[in-house]
Short mmCIF file of C-alpha atoms in Angstrom, two decimals:
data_model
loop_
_atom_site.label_atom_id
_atom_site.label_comp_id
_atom_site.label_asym_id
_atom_site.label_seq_id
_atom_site.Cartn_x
_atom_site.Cartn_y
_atom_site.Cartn_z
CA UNK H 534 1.18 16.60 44.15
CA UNK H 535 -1.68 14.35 44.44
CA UNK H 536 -2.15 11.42 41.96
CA UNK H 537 -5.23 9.45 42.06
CA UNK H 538 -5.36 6.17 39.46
CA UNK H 539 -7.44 3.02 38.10
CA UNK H 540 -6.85 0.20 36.71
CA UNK H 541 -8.58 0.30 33.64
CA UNK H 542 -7.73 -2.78 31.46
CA UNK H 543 -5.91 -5.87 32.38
CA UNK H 544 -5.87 -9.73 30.84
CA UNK H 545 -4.34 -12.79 31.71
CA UNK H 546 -4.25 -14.93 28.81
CA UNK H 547 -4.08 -18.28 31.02
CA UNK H 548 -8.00 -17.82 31.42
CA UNK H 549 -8.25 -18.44 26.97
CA UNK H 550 -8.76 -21.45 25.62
CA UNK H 551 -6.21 -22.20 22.87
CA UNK H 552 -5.56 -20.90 19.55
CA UNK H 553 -8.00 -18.14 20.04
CA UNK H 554 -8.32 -14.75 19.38
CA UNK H 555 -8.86 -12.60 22.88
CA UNK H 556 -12.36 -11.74 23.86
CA UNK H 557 -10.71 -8.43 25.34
CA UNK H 558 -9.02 -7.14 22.45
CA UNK H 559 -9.82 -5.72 19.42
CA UNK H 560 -7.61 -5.60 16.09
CA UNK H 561 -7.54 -2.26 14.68
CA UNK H 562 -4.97 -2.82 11.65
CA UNK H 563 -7.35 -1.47 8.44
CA UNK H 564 -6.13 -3.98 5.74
CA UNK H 565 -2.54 -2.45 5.67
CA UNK H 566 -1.73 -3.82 1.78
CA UNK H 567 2.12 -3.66 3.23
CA UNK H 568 1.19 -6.12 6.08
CA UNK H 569 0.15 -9.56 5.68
CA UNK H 570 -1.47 -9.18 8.77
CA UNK H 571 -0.58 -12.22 10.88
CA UNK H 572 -3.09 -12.23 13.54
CA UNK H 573 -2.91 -12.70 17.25
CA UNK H 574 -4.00 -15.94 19.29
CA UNK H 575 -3.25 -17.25 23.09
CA UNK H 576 -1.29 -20.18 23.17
CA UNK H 577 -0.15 -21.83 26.11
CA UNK H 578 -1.49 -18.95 28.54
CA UNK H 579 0.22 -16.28 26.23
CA UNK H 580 -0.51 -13.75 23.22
CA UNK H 581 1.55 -14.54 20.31
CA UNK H 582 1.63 -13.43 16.15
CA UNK H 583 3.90 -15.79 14.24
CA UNK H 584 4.55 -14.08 11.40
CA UNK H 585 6.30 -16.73 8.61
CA UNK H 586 7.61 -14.46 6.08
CA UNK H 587 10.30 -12.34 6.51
CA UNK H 588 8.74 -8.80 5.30
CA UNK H 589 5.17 -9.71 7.52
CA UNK H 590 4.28 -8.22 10.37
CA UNK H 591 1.29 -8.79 13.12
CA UNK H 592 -1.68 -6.83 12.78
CA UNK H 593 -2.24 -4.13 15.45
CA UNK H 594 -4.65 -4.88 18.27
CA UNK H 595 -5.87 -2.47 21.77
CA UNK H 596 -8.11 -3.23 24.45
CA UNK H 597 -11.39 -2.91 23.31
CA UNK H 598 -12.23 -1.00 26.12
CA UNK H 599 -14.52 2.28 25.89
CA UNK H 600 -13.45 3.21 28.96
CA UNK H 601 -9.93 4.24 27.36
CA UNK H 602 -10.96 5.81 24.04
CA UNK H 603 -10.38 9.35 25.40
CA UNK H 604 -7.22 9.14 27.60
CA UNK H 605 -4.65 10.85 27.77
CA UNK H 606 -3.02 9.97 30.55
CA UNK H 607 -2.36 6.31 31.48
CA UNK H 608 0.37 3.64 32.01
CA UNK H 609 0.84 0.57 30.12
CA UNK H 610 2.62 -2.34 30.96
CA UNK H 611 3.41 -5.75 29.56
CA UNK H 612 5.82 -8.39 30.45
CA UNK H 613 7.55 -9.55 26.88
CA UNK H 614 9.27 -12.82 25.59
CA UNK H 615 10.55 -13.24 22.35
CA UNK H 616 11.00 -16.66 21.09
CA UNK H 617 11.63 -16.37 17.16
CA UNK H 618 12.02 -13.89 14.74
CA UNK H 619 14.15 -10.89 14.75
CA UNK H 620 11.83 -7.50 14.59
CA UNK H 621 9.54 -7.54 17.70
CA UNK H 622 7.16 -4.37 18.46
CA UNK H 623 4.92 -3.49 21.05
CA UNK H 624 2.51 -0.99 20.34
CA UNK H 625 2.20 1.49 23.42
CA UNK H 626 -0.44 4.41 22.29
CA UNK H 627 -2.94 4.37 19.09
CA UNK H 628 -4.23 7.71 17.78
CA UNK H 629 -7.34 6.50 15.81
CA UNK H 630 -6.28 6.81 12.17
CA UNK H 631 -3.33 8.67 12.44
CA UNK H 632 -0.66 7.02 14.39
CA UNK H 633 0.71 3.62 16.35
CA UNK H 634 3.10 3.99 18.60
CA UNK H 635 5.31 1.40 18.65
CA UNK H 636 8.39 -0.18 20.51
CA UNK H 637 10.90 -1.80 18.10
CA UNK H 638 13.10 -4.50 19.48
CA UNK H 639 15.77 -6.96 17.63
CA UNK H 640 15.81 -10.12 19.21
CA UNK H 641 18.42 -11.91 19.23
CA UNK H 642 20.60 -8.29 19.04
CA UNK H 643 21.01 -5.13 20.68
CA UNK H 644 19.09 -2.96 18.53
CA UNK H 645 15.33 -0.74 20.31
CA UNK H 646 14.31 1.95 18.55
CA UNK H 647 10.83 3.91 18.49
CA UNK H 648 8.26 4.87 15.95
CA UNK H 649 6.07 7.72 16.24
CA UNK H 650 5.24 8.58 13.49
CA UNK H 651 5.18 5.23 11.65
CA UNK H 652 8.14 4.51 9.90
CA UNK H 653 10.92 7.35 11.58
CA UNK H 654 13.26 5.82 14.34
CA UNK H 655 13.81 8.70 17.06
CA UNK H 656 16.57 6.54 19.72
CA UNK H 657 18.24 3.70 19.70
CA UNK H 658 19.86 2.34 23.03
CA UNK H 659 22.60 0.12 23.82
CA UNK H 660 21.12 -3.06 25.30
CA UNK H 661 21.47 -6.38 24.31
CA UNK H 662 18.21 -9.19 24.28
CA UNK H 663 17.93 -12.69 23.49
CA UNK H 664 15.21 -15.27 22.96
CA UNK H 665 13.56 -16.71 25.52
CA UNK H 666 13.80 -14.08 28.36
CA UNK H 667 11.50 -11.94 29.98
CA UNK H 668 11.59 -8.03 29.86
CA UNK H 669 9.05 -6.06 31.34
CA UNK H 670 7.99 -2.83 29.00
CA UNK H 671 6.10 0.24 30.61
CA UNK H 672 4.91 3.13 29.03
CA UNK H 673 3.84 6.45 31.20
CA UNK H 674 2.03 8.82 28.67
CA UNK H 675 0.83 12.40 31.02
CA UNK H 676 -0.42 14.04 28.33
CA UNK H 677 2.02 14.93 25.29
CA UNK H 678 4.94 13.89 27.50
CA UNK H 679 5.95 9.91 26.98
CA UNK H 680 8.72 7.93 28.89
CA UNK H 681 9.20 4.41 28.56
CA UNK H 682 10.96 1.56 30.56
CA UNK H 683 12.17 -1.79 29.94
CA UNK H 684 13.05 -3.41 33.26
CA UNK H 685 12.36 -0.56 35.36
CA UNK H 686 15.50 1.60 33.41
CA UNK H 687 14.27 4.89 31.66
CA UNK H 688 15.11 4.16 27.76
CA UNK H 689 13.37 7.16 26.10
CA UNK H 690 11.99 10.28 27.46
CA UNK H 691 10.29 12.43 25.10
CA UNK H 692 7.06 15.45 24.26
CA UNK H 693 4.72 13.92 20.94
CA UNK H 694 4.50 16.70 18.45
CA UNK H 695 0.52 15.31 18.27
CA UNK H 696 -1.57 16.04 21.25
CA UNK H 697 -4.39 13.61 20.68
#
């Protein structure tokens, strides 16, 4: 089997000047009335959301890339560092007003689980993370099928009920 790839999207955050939103991104949230919406800015060469209250949460940004509107078929990959808090998500795929997938990790703790579809936890696995260490997250989505990694380890292999 022959695979042939791109990369499509990538930032570094060092290029940003501080306390700025990236020129790169684009937030895609909606006004969620059960999100404060915390928004994203680069500080010190990274992209960070501190949310103050306890029931926030950051609003949802993607590449704002028209190259990607229409795949399917991708990897994405993000190296991760919690510093405060305790519920810390990546979002990994967006269908356009439907769904966000999301990664859900509780830092310090050993809870991960998964959304998809908002709200429903599918797996949680036994691993243990802390504040102020880095864990690289990858997500392979080939069509309907989805496995994801943290620090190269296979944590959730799975087929989305939605094919879009």
């Amino acid at each position: 089997k022959e695979v042939h790839g791109a990369i499509l999207f990538e930032d570094n955050f060092e290029q940003y000047g501080e306390n700025v939103f990236p020129s790169k991104w684009i937030d895609v949230s909606g006004g969620d009335p059960g999100c404060g919406g915390t928004p994203w800015i680069v500080e010190f060469g990274h992209l960070r959301a501190r949310v103050s209250s306890p029931f926030g949460c950051a609003n949802n940004i993607i590449p704002n890339n028209n190259e990607m509107s229409d795949v399917n078929n991708y990897i994405f990959e993000a190296d991760m560092n919690f510093i405060a808090g305790t519920d810390h998500n990546i979002g990994y795929r967006l269908i356009p007003s439907t769904i966000v997938y999301e990664a859900h990790f509780t830092a310090p703790g050993s809870n991960f689980s998964f959304s998809h579809p908002p709200g429903i936890i599918n797996y949680q696995a036994g691993f243990s993370y802390g504040f102020n260490i880095n864990y690289h997250f990858k997500a392979r989505i080939e069509d309907k099928n989805v496995k994801l990694y943290i620090n190269d380890i296979l944590v959730r292999d799975f087929t989305a009920s939605n094919p879009d």
